[in-house]
Amino acid sequence: MSQHHVVIGAGPVGRHIAELLAERGDRVTVATRSGRDTGLRGVTHVALDASDAAALTRVTEGATALYNCANPGNYTQWEQVWPPLATSLLTTAERTGAVYAITGNLYPYGPVDGPMRPDLPDAATDHKGILRARLWADARAAHEAGRIRAVEVRAADYVGPGTGANGHITRVLPAALQGKAVSMIGRTNLPHSFTEVLDVARTLVAAADDHGSHGRTWMVPSNEPRSQRQVVTEMLASAGKPPVTVRRLPAGMLRALGLVSPMMREISDMSYQWTAPYVIDDSESRARFGIEPTPWDEVCRRTVAGLRA
């Protein structure tokens, strides 16, 4: 029997979720501020301010799941944008009974010593990590109180089609594809986990469907860690292009730039991710959901094709 799902956001994760759900025959509504059409057959699009709980509730009434794939693009505005948006999503989930499925990231953990696992505490001290940790804590508390059903999946840095300028790798790939040298944050030779956006969508859909998985966080199955230099080189190779020079942008330089640029200050706060190994342990998710990451050579091809498109 066809079910109804509401997806907030039409970025790479939201679009992939909508596509997966539509392909299996479910009804899907994608809500964005602009109401822009994703081009997906059978998917309904609505223009909506998701921080308006009354409007969001009207759209979500009767839905099986509500997917939070929102991604406020301006780092400097997170404290203003996220709290009312998250409150509206929680309120809507409680009013409608829809499963609240959250697209999370690794920020809540803060700097770590060893692989990140779901059982690690959310110990971030930077304001973005604290904010994201609080958003999940609020959802988990509502779940434990029996007010909603919630689950969050956490992904490493995105690769794959649609990531564009917001992806750490894809922001430099256009220049690299033209044979130009590129600059990457921090150390370029350390192991780092990267997650294909399709796999984020696959895991979130599986988690929303699996009621036994609710009330906790899960890691998105991802390929073996690779250094920044290695990823750029392998992406280029998939396009038949030779390696380029990958320069290091030191954390100290980011801090200096942050004295005059609010955006660079925000990026500098997260530079710890690139000064030590930053990898995930996704073994629980693989075992629970039976999901393996998209093969890396395919990830490379999809990423480059997405940029060229």
PDB file of C-alpha atoms in Angstrom:
ATOM      1  CA  MET A   1       0.000   0.000   0.000  1.00  0.00           C
ATOM      2  CA  SER A   2       1.388   3.404  -0.974  1.00  0.00           C
ATOM      3  CA  GLN A   3       2.484   5.637   1.894  1.00  0.00           C
ATOM      4  CA  HIS A   4       2.988   9.386   2.014  1.00  0.00           C
ATOM      5  CA  HIS A   5       6.361  10.894   2.946  1.00  0.00           C
ATOM      6  CA  VAL A   6       7.305  14.547   3.396  1.00  0.00           C
ATOM      7  CA  VAL A   7      10.867  15.629   2.632  1.00  0.00           C
ATOM      8  CA  ILE A   8      12.121  18.999   3.849  1.00  0.00           C
ATOM      9  CA  GLY A   9      14.830  20.262   1.511  1.00  0.00           C
ATOM     10  CA  ALA A  10      15.728  19.503  -2.099  1.00  0.00           C
ATOM     11  CA  GLY A  11      19.502  19.346  -1.796  1.00  0.00           C
ATOM     12  CA  PRO A  12      21.398  16.192  -2.758  1.00  0.00           C
ATOM     13  CA  VAL A  13      20.117  14.145   0.201  1.00  0.00           C
ATOM     14  CA  GLY A  14      16.516  15.305  -0.014  1.00  0.00           C
ATOM     15  CA  ARG A  15      16.414  14.742  -3.750  1.00  0.00           C
ATOM     16  CA  HIS A  16      17.851  11.220  -3.453  1.00  0.00           C
ATOM     17  CA  ILE A  17      15.365  10.347  -0.694  1.00  0.00           C
ATOM     18  CA  ALA A  18      12.462  11.577  -2.795  1.00  0.00           C
ATOM     19  CA  GLU A  19      13.709   9.535  -5.745  1.00  0.00           C
ATOM     20  CA  LEU A  20      14.133   6.347  -3.702  1.00  0.00           C
ATOM     21  CA  LEU A  21      10.666   6.645  -2.185  1.00  0.00           C
ATOM     22  CA  ALA A  22       8.982   7.471  -5.502  1.00  0.00           C
ATOM     23  CA  GLU A  23      10.701   4.537  -7.212  1.00  0.00           C
ATOM     24  CA  ARG A  24       9.191   2.112  -4.723  1.00  0.00           C
ATOM     25  CA  GLY A  25       5.728   3.536  -5.354  1.00  0.00           C
ATOM     26  CA  ASP A  26       5.222   5.822  -2.363  1.00  0.00           C
ATOM     27  CA  ARG A  27       3.734   9.308  -2.540  1.00  0.00           C
ATOM     28  CA  VAL A  28       6.312  12.012  -1.864  1.00  0.00           C
ATOM     29  CA  THR A  29       6.001  15.712  -1.129  1.00  0.00           C
ATOM     30  CA  VAL A  30       9.171  17.809  -1.233  1.00  0.00           C
ATOM     31  CA  ALA A  31       8.889  21.101   0.644  1.00  0.00           C
ATOM     32  CA  THR A  32      11.273  24.009   0.086  1.00  0.00           C
ATOM     33  CA  ARG A  33      11.007  27.760   0.472  1.00  0.00           C
ATOM     34  CA  SER A  34      10.899  28.228  -3.287  1.00  0.00           C
ATOM     35  CA  GLY A  35       8.870  25.144  -4.161  1.00  0.00           C
ATOM     36  CA  ARG A  36      11.343  24.406  -6.953  1.00  0.00           C
ATOM     37  CA  ASP A  37      10.756  21.294  -9.003  1.00  0.00           C
ATOM     38  CA  THR A  38      13.338  18.511  -8.636  1.00  0.00           C
ATOM     39  CA  GLY A  39      12.273  17.033 -11.976  1.00  0.00           C
ATOM     40  CA  LEU A  40      11.398  13.730 -10.328  1.00  0.00           C
ATOM     41  CA  ARG A  41       8.388  11.998 -11.829  1.00  0.00           C
ATOM     42  CA  GLY A  42       5.468  11.543  -9.454  1.00  0.00           C
ATOM     43  CA  VAL A  43       6.881  13.835  -6.744  1.00  0.00           C
ATOM     44  CA  THR A  44       4.802  16.772  -5.500  1.00  0.00           C
ATOM     45  CA  HIS A  45       6.551  20.060  -4.719  1.00  0.00           C
ATOM     46  CA  VAL A  46       5.301  22.767  -2.374  1.00  0.00           C
ATOM     47  CA  ALA A  47       6.611  26.185  -1.392  1.00  0.00           C
ATOM     48  CA  LEU A  48       6.769  26.270   2.382  1.00  0.00           C
ATOM     49  CA  ASP A  49       8.609  27.903   5.264  1.00  0.00           C
ATOM     50  CA  ALA A  50       9.291  24.776   7.319  1.00  0.00           C
ATOM     51  CA  SER A  51       9.741  26.859  10.482  1.00  0.00           C
ATOM     52  CA  ASP A  52       5.974  27.540  10.296  1.00  0.00           C
ATOM     53  CA  ALA A  53       4.628  24.585  12.284  1.00  0.00           C
ATOM     54  CA  ALA A  54       1.008  25.183  11.291  1.00  0.00           C
ATOM     55  CA  ALA A  55       1.836  25.164   7.574  1.00  0.00           C
ATOM     56  CA  LEU A  56       4.154  22.198   7.901  1.00  0.00           C
ATOM     57  CA  THR A  57       1.562  20.247   9.871  1.00  0.00           C
ATOM     58  CA  ARG A  58      -1.032  20.763   7.140  1.00  0.00           C
ATOM     59  CA  VAL A  59       1.340  19.305   4.545  1.00  0.00           C
ATOM     60  CA  THR A  60       2.456  16.419   6.789  1.00  0.00           C
ATOM     61  CA  GLU A  61      -0.963  15.327   8.104  1.00  0.00           C
ATOM     62  CA  GLY A  62      -1.367  11.623   7.372  1.00  0.00           C
ATOM     63  CA  ALA A  63       2.281  11.136   6.360  1.00  0.00           C
ATOM     64  CA  THR A  64       4.249   8.092   7.443  1.00  0.00           C
ATOM     65  CA  ALA A  65       7.540   9.951   7.817  1.00  0.00           C
ATOM     66  CA  LEU A  66       8.922  13.470   7.911  1.00  0.00           C
ATOM     67  CA  TYR A  67      12.507  13.729   6.645  1.00  0.00           C
ATOM     68  CA  ASN A  68      14.630  16.637   7.836  1.00  0.00           C
ATOM     69  CA  CYS A  69      17.061  17.235   4.971  1.00  0.00           C
ATOM     70  CA  ALA A  70      17.318  20.971   5.525  1.00  0.00           C
ATOM     71  CA  ASN A  71      20.773  22.509   5.332  1.00  0.00           C
ATOM     72  CA  PRO A  72      20.921  26.241   6.084  1.00  0.00           C
ATOM     73  CA  GLY A  73      23.765  27.245   3.806  1.00  0.00           C
ATOM     74  CA  ASN A  74      25.086  30.258   5.692  1.00  0.00           C
ATOM     75  CA  TYR A  75      27.220  29.003   8.585  1.00  0.00           C
ATOM     76  CA  THR A  76      27.039  32.419  10.246  1.00  0.00           C
ATOM     77  CA  GLN A  77      23.239  32.204  10.606  1.00  0.00           C
ATOM     78  CA  TRP A  78      22.841  28.755  12.149  1.00  0.00           C
ATOM     79  CA  GLU A  79      21.909  30.045  15.615  1.00  0.00           C
ATOM     80  CA  GLN A  80      19.122  32.110  14.067  1.00  0.00           C
ATOM     81  CA  VAL A  81      17.829  29.561  11.547  1.00  0.00           C
ATOM     82  CA  TRP A  82      18.095  26.135  13.162  1.00  0.00           C
ATOM     83  CA  PRO A  83      16.212  26.486  16.507  1.00  0.00           C
ATOM     84  CA  PRO A  84      12.848  27.646  15.078  1.00  0.00           C
ATOM     85  CA  LEU A  85      13.146  25.164  12.211  1.00  0.00           C
ATOM     86  CA  ALA A  86      13.904  22.253  14.540  1.00  0.00           C
ATOM     87  CA  THR A  87      11.084  23.263  16.895  1.00  0.00           C
ATOM     88  CA  SER A  88       8.627  23.313  14.003  1.00  0.00           C
ATOM     89  CA  LEU A  89       9.743  19.876  12.806  1.00  0.00           C
ATOM     90  CA  LEU A  90       9.405  18.403  16.316  1.00  0.00           C
ATOM     91  CA  THR A  91       5.993  20.006  16.760  1.00  0.00           C
ATOM     92  CA  THR A  92       4.827  18.669  13.408  1.00  0.00           C
ATOM     93  CA  ALA A  93       6.060  15.153  14.160  1.00  0.00           C
ATOM     94  CA  GLU A  94       4.197  15.212  17.478  1.00  0.00           C
ATOM     95  CA  ARG A  95       0.976  16.551  15.957  1.00  0.00           C
ATOM     96  CA  THR A  96       0.909  14.157  12.996  1.00  0.00           C
ATOM     97  CA  GLY A  97       2.563  10.998  14.344  1.00  0.00           C
ATOM     98  CA  ALA A  98       4.974  10.910  11.402  1.00  0.00           C
ATOM     99  CA  VAL A  99       8.356   9.331  12.054  1.00  0.00           C
ATOM    100  CA  TYR A 100      10.908  12.137  12.372  1.00  0.00           C
ATOM    101  CA  ALA A 101      14.015  11.115  10.388  1.00  0.00           C
ATOM    102  CA  ILE A 102      16.948  13.508  10.720  1.00  0.00           C
ATOM    103  CA  THR A 103      19.920  13.982   8.422  1.00  0.00           C
ATOM    104  CA  GLY A 104      22.767  14.515  10.883  1.00  0.00           C
ATOM    105  CA  ASN A 105      26.501  15.093  10.708  1.00  0.00           C
ATOM    106  CA  LEU A 106      29.587  14.489  12.828  1.00  0.00           C
ATOM    107  CA  TYR A 107      29.772  17.955  14.400  1.00  0.00           C
ATOM    108  CA  PRO A 108      28.241  16.879  17.764  1.00  0.00           C
ATOM    109  CA  TYR A 109      31.262  14.684  18.577  1.00  0.00           C
ATOM    110  CA  GLY A 110      33.818  17.491  18.400  1.00  0.00           C
ATOM    111  CA  PRO A 111      37.508  16.515  18.225  1.00  0.00           C
ATOM    112  CA  VAL A 112      37.951  12.773  18.723  1.00  0.00           C
ATOM    113  CA  ASP A 113      40.722  10.300  19.400  1.00  0.00           C
ATOM    114  CA  GLY A 114      39.873   7.270  17.291  1.00  0.00           C
ATOM    115  CA  PRO A 115      36.934   6.300  15.079  1.00  0.00           C
ATOM    116  CA  MET A 116      33.559   7.917  15.699  1.00  0.00           C
ATOM    117  CA  ARG A 117      30.796   5.526  16.761  1.00  0.00           C
ATOM    118  CA  PRO A 118      27.168   6.154  17.695  1.00  0.00           C
ATOM    119  CA  ASP A 119      27.875   5.346  21.347  1.00  0.00           C
ATOM    120  CA  LEU A 120      30.414   8.154  21.709  1.00  0.00           C
ATOM    121  CA  PRO A 121      29.177  11.155  23.707  1.00  0.00           C
ATOM    122  CA  ASP A 122      28.238  14.358  21.939  1.00  0.00           C
ATOM    123  CA  ALA A 123      31.109  16.376  23.402  1.00  0.00           C
ATOM    124  CA  ALA A 124      31.593  19.248  20.948  1.00  0.00           C
ATOM    125  CA  THR A 125      32.691  22.597  22.371  1.00  0.00           C
ATOM    126  CA  ASP A 126      32.356  24.744  19.225  1.00  0.00           C
ATOM    127  CA  HIS A 127      29.004  26.467  18.827  1.00  0.00           C
ATOM    128  CA  LYS A 128      27.904  24.611  15.677  1.00  0.00           C
ATOM    129  CA  GLY A 129      28.678  21.231  17.234  1.00  0.00           C
ATOM    130  CA  ILE A 130      26.875  22.202  20.437  1.00  0.00           C
ATOM    131  CA  LEU A 131      23.880  23.354  18.402  1.00  0.00           C
ATOM    132  CA  ARG A 132      23.635  20.161  16.367  1.00  0.00           C
ATOM    133  CA  ALA A 133      24.041  18.064  19.522  1.00  0.00           C
ATOM    134  CA  ARG A 134      21.216  19.985  21.195  1.00  0.00           C
ATOM    135  CA  LEU A 135      18.902  19.486  18.211  1.00  0.00           C
ATOM    136  CA  TRP A 136      19.346  15.720  18.462  1.00  0.00           C
ATOM    137  CA  ALA A 137      19.087  15.766  22.270  1.00  0.00           C
ATOM    138  CA  ASP A 138      15.724  17.524  22.002  1.00  0.00           C
ATOM    139  CA  ALA A 139      14.451  14.995  19.464  1.00  0.00           C
ATOM    140  CA  ARG A 140      15.704  12.063  21.527  1.00  0.00           C
ATOM    141  CA  ALA A 141      14.090  13.450  24.679  1.00  0.00           C
ATOM    142  CA  ALA A 142      10.756  13.766  22.859  1.00  0.00           C
ATOM    143  CA  HIS A 143      11.162  10.204  21.586  1.00  0.00           C
ATOM    144  CA  GLU A 144      11.957   8.843  25.048  1.00  0.00           C
ATOM    145  CA  ALA A 145       8.933  10.700  26.462  1.00  0.00           C
ATOM    146  CA  GLY A 146       6.739   8.922  23.918  1.00  0.00           C
ATOM    147  CA  ARG A 147       5.758  12.141  22.164  1.00  0.00           C
ATOM    148  CA  ILE A 148       7.365  11.294  18.806  1.00  0.00           C
ATOM    149  CA  ARG A 149       9.341   8.583  17.019  1.00  0.00           C
ATOM    150  CA  ALA A 150      12.744   9.924  15.986  1.00  0.00           C
ATOM    151  CA  VAL A 151      15.962   8.667  14.447  1.00  0.00           C
ATOM    152  CA  GLU A 152      19.097  10.416  13.200  1.00  0.00           C
ATOM    153  CA  VAL A 153      21.699   9.193  10.733  1.00  0.00           C
ATOM    154  CA  ARG A 154      25.106  10.843  10.722  1.00  0.00           C
ATOM    155  CA  ALA A 155      27.320  11.130   7.671  1.00  0.00           C
ATOM    156  CA  ALA A 156      30.898  12.169   7.029  1.00  0.00           C
ATOM    157  CA  ASP A 157      31.831  14.802   4.426  1.00  0.00           C
ATOM    158  CA  TYR A 158      29.634  14.485   1.365  1.00  0.00           C
ATOM    159  CA  VAL A 159      30.721  13.328  -2.060  1.00  0.00           C
ATOM    160  CA  GLY A 160      28.487  12.426  -4.953  1.00  0.00           C
ATOM    161  CA  PRO A 161      26.289  14.333  -7.397  1.00  0.00           C
ATOM    162  CA  GLY A 162      24.750  17.578  -6.241  1.00  0.00           C
ATOM    163  CA  THR A 163      27.214  18.405  -3.497  1.00  0.00           C
ATOM    164  CA  GLY A 164      28.745  21.240  -5.537  1.00  0.00           C
ATOM    165  CA  ALA A 165      30.375  24.149  -3.734  1.00  0.00           C
ATOM    166  CA  ASN A 166      29.121  22.869  -0.357  1.00  0.00           C
ATOM    167  CA  GLY A 167      31.222  19.719  -0.568  1.00  0.00           C
ATOM    168  CA  HIS A 168      34.767  19.833   0.740  1.00  0.00           C
ATOM    169  CA  ILE A 169      36.051  17.852  -2.229  1.00  0.00           C
ATOM    170  CA  THR A 170      33.658  19.088  -4.890  1.00  0.00           C
ATOM    171  CA  ARG A 171      34.409  22.736  -4.179  1.00  0.00           C
ATOM    172  CA  VAL A 172      37.914  22.231  -5.595  1.00  0.00           C
ATOM    173  CA  LEU A 173      37.221  19.619  -8.273  1.00  0.00           C
ATOM    174  CA  PRO A 174      36.186  22.041 -11.043  1.00  0.00           C
ATOM    175  CA  ALA A 175      39.596  23.712 -10.877  1.00  0.00           C
ATOM    176  CA  ALA A 176      41.384  20.376 -10.559  1.00  0.00           C
ATOM    177  CA  LEU A 177      39.571  19.068 -13.651  1.00  0.00           C
ATOM    178  CA  GLN A 178      41.082  22.013 -15.534  1.00  0.00           C
ATOM    179  CA  GLY A 179      44.562  20.974 -14.374  1.00  0.00           C
ATOM    180  CA  LYS A 180      44.880  23.735 -11.794  1.00  0.00           C
ATOM    181  CA  ALA A 181      46.494  23.363  -8.367  1.00  0.00           C
ATOM    182  CA  VAL A 182      44.024  23.360  -5.449  1.00  0.00           C
ATOM    183  CA  SER A 183      44.197  24.197  -1.744  1.00  0.00           C
ATOM    184  CA  MET A 184      42.670  21.991   0.960  1.00  0.00           C
ATOM    185  CA  ILE A 185      42.149  22.745   4.646  1.00  0.00           C
ATOM    186  CA  GLY A 186      44.657  21.353   7.132  1.00  0.00           C
ATOM    187  CA  ARG A 187      46.772  18.294   6.415  1.00  0.00           C
ATOM    188  CA  THR A 188      46.184  16.621   3.072  1.00  0.00           C
ATOM    189  CA  ASN A 189      47.678  13.204   3.890  1.00  0.00           C
ATOM    190  CA  LEU A 190      45.515  12.052   6.815  1.00  0.00           C
ATOM    191  CA  PRO A 191      42.766   9.414   6.663  1.00  0.00           C
ATOM    192  CA  HIS A 192      39.324  10.971   6.486  1.00  0.00           C
ATOM    193  CA  SER A 193      35.882   9.450   5.933  1.00  0.00           C
ATOM    194  CA  PHE A 194      33.740  10.576   3.003  1.00  0.00           C
ATOM    195  CA  THR A 195      30.100   9.633   2.443  1.00  0.00           C
ATOM    196  CA  GLU A 196      28.211   9.332  -0.845  1.00  0.00           C
ATOM    197  CA  VAL A 197      24.959  11.334  -0.670  1.00  0.00           C
ATOM    198  CA  LEU A 198      23.025   8.418  -2.167  1.00  0.00           C
ATOM    199  CA  ASP A 199      24.110   6.282   0.791  1.00  0.00           C
ATOM    200  CA  VAL A 200      22.896   8.965   3.212  1.00  0.00           C
ATOM    201  CA  ALA A 201      19.477   8.751   1.568  1.00  0.00           C
ATOM    202  CA  ARG A 202      19.453   4.940   1.550  1.00  0.00           C
ATOM    203  CA  THR A 203      20.308   4.802   5.249  1.00  0.00           C
ATOM    204  CA  LEU A 204      17.781   7.437   6.264  1.00  0.00           C
ATOM    205  CA  VAL A 205      14.967   5.687   4.413  1.00  0.00           C
ATOM    206  CA  ALA A 206      15.943   2.343   5.977  1.00  0.00           C
ATOM    207  CA  ALA A 207      16.095   3.871   9.448  1.00  0.00           C
ATOM    208  CA  ALA A 208      12.731   5.589   9.074  1.00  0.00           C
ATOM    209  CA  ASP A 209      11.169   2.273   7.991  1.00  0.00           C
ATOM    210  CA  ASP A 210      12.768   0.275  10.842  1.00  0.00           C
ATOM    211  CA  HIS A 211      10.885   1.171  14.020  1.00  0.00           C
ATOM    212  CA  GLY A 212      13.327  -0.883  16.082  1.00  0.00           C
ATOM    213  CA  SER A 213      16.108   1.482  15.069  1.00  0.00           C
ATOM    214  CA  HIS A 214      14.411   4.611  16.397  1.00  0.00           C
ATOM    215  CA  GLY A 215      15.511   6.614  19.418  1.00  0.00           C
ATOM    216  CA  ARG A 216      19.207   6.694  18.572  1.00  0.00           C
ATOM    217  CA  THR A 217      21.789   7.743  15.992  1.00  0.00           C
ATOM    218  CA  TRP A 218      23.363   5.631  13.242  1.00  0.00           C
ATOM    219  CA  MET A 219      26.402   6.129  11.032  1.00  0.00           C
ATOM    220  CA  VAL A 220      25.918   6.087   7.266  1.00  0.00           C
ATOM    221  CA  PRO A 221      27.892   3.209   5.697  1.00  0.00           C
ATOM    222  CA  SER A 222      30.874   4.806   3.969  1.00  0.00           C
ATOM    223  CA  ASN A 223      33.915   3.667   2.036  1.00  0.00           C
ATOM    224  CA  GLU A 224      37.333   3.178   3.605  1.00  0.00           C
ATOM    225  CA  PRO A 225      38.934   6.459   4.723  1.00  0.00           C
ATOM    226  CA  ARG A 226      41.120   8.288   2.242  1.00  0.00           C
ATOM    227  CA  SER A 227      43.296  11.368   2.441  1.00  0.00           C
ATOM    228  CA  GLN A 228      42.186  14.592   0.785  1.00  0.00           C
ATOM    229  CA  ARG A 229      44.999  14.293  -1.726  1.00  0.00           C
ATOM    230  CA  GLN A 230      44.041  10.708  -2.531  1.00  0.00           C
ATOM    231  CA  VAL A 231      40.371  11.561  -3.070  1.00  0.00           C
ATOM    232  CA  VAL A 232      41.138  14.432  -5.430  1.00  0.00           C
ATOM    233  CA  THR A 233      43.597  12.262  -7.378  1.00  0.00           C
ATOM    234  CA  GLU A 234      41.151   9.349  -7.665  1.00  0.00           C
ATOM    235  CA  MET A 235      38.292  11.625  -8.723  1.00  0.00           C
ATOM    236  CA  LEU A 236      40.513  13.026 -11.468  1.00  0.00           C
ATOM    237  CA  ALA A 237      41.568   9.554 -12.555  1.00  0.00           C
ATOM    238  CA  SER A 238      37.923   8.542 -12.959  1.00  0.00           C
ATOM    239  CA  ALA A 239      37.618  11.402 -15.456  1.00  0.00           C
ATOM    240  CA  GLY A 240      40.810  10.421 -17.270  1.00  0.00           C
ATOM    241  CA  LYS A 241      42.669  13.408 -15.857  1.00  0.00           C
ATOM    242  CA  PRO A 242      46.187  13.471 -14.364  1.00  0.00           C
ATOM    243  CA  PRO A 243      46.922  14.424 -10.727  1.00  0.00           C
ATOM    244  CA  VAL A 244      47.272  18.082  -9.762  1.00  0.00           C
ATOM    245  CA  THR A 245      49.174  19.816  -6.998  1.00  0.00           C
ATOM    246  CA  VAL A 246      47.201  19.739  -3.738  1.00  0.00           C
ATOM    247  CA  ARG A 247      48.378  22.476  -1.412  1.00  0.00           C
ATOM    248  CA  ARG A 248      47.812  22.708   2.307  1.00  0.00           C
ATOM    249  CA  LEU A 249      45.850  25.611   3.782  1.00  0.00           C
ATOM    250  CA  PRO A 250      47.118  25.699   7.405  1.00  0.00           C
ATOM    251  CA  ALA A 251      44.656  26.076  10.275  1.00  0.00           C
ATOM    252  CA  GLY A 252      46.609  29.122  11.440  1.00  0.00           C
ATOM    253  CA  MET A 253      45.899  30.868   8.167  1.00  0.00           C
ATOM    254  CA  LEU A 254      42.199  30.133   8.562  1.00  0.00           C
ATOM    255  CA  ARG A 255      42.240  31.666  12.033  1.00  0.00           C
ATOM    256  CA  ALA A 256      43.940  34.770  10.676  1.00  0.00           C
ATOM    257  CA  LEU A 257      41.381  35.081   7.883  1.00  0.00           C
ATOM    258  CA  GLY A 258      38.653  34.618  10.463  1.00  0.00           C
ATOM    259  CA  LEU A 259      39.645  37.897  12.111  1.00  0.00           C
ATOM    260  CA  VAL A 260      38.148  39.753   9.151  1.00  0.00           C
ATOM    261  CA  SER A 261      35.719  37.220   7.635  1.00  0.00           C
ATOM    262  CA  PRO A 262      32.809  35.769   9.658  1.00  0.00           C
ATOM    263  CA  MET A 263      32.523  32.833   7.247  1.00  0.00           C
ATOM    264  CA  MET A 264      36.210  31.984   7.533  1.00  0.00           C
ATOM    265  CA  ARG A 265      35.871  32.192  11.315  1.00  0.00           C
ATOM    266  CA  GLU A 266      33.148  29.563  11.166  1.00  0.00           C
ATOM    267  CA  ILE A 267      35.243  27.322   8.917  1.00  0.00           C
ATOM    268  CA  SER A 268      38.237  27.784  11.192  1.00  0.00           C
ATOM    269  CA  ASP A 269      36.192  26.517  14.150  1.00  0.00           C
ATOM    270  CA  MET A 270      35.819  23.181  12.354  1.00  0.00           C
ATOM    271  CA  SER A 271      39.429  22.886  11.155  1.00  0.00           C
ATOM    272  CA  TYR A 272      40.145  20.208  13.793  1.00  0.00           C
ATOM    273  CA  GLN A 273      38.513  17.781  11.359  1.00  0.00           C
ATOM    274  CA  TRP A 274      41.494  18.176   9.032  1.00  0.00           C
ATOM    275  CA  THR A 275      44.403  18.204  11.484  1.00  0.00           C
ATOM    276  CA  ALA A 276      44.087  14.601  12.730  1.00  0.00           C
ATOM    277  CA  PRO A 277      42.540  11.373  11.409  1.00  0.00           C
ATOM    278  CA  TYR A 278      38.771  11.815  11.202  1.00  0.00           C
ATOM    279  CA  VAL A 279      37.050   8.515  10.491  1.00  0.00           C
ATOM    280  CA  ILE A 280      33.831   6.710  11.337  1.00  0.00           C
ATOM    281  CA  ASP A 281      32.928   3.196  12.448  1.00  0.00           C
ATOM    282  CA  ASP A 282      29.771   2.247  10.534  1.00  0.00           C
ATOM    283  CA  SER A 283      29.729  -1.459  11.452  1.00  0.00           C
ATOM    284  CA  GLU A 284      26.480  -1.257  13.432  1.00  0.00           C
ATOM    285  CA  SER A 285      24.596   0.334  10.559  1.00  0.00           C
ATOM    286  CA  ARG A 286      25.853  -2.185   8.030  1.00  0.00           C
ATOM    287  CA  ALA A 287      24.729  -5.034  10.259  1.00  0.00           C
ATOM    288  CA  ARG A 288      21.344  -3.479  11.124  1.00  0.00           C
ATOM    289  CA  PHE A 289      20.242  -2.261   7.708  1.00  0.00           C
ATOM    290  CA  GLY A 290      22.212  -4.550   5.391  1.00  0.00           C
ATOM    291  CA  ILE A 291      23.556  -1.540   3.510  1.00  0.00           C
ATOM    292  CA  GLU A 292      27.010  -1.427   1.958  1.00  0.00           C
ATOM    293  CA  PRO A 293      28.429   1.834   0.622  1.00  0.00           C
ATOM    294  CA  THR A 294      28.328   2.579  -3.082  1.00  0.00           C
ATOM    295  CA  PRO A 295      31.595   1.218  -4.587  1.00  0.00           C
ATOM    296  CA  TRP A 296      34.257   3.905  -4.538  1.00  0.00           C
ATOM    297  CA  ASP A 297      34.974   3.894  -8.254  1.00  0.00           C
ATOM    298  CA  GLU A 298      31.274   4.496  -8.851  1.00  0.00           C
ATOM    299  CA  VAL A 299      31.285   7.278  -6.250  1.00  0.00           C
ATOM    300  CA  CYS A 300      34.100   8.965  -8.166  1.00  0.00           C
ATOM    301  CA  ARG A 301      32.290   8.663 -11.495  1.00  0.00           C
ATOM    302  CA  ARG A 302      29.004   9.941 -10.032  1.00  0.00           C
ATOM    303  CA  THR A 303      30.704  12.883  -8.366  1.00  0.00           C
ATOM    304  CA  VAL A 304      32.507  14.031 -11.508  1.00  0.00           C
ATOM    305  CA  ALA A 305      29.430  13.454 -13.688  1.00  0.00           C
ATOM    306  CA  GLY A 306      27.364  15.523 -11.275  1.00  0.00           C
ATOM    307  CA  LEU A 307      29.766  18.429 -11.567  1.00  0.00           C
ATOM    308  CA  ARG A 308      29.845  18.236 -15.337  1.00  0.00           C
ATOM    309  CA  ALA A 309      26.064  18.128 -15.514  1.00  0.00           C
TER     310      ALA A 309
END
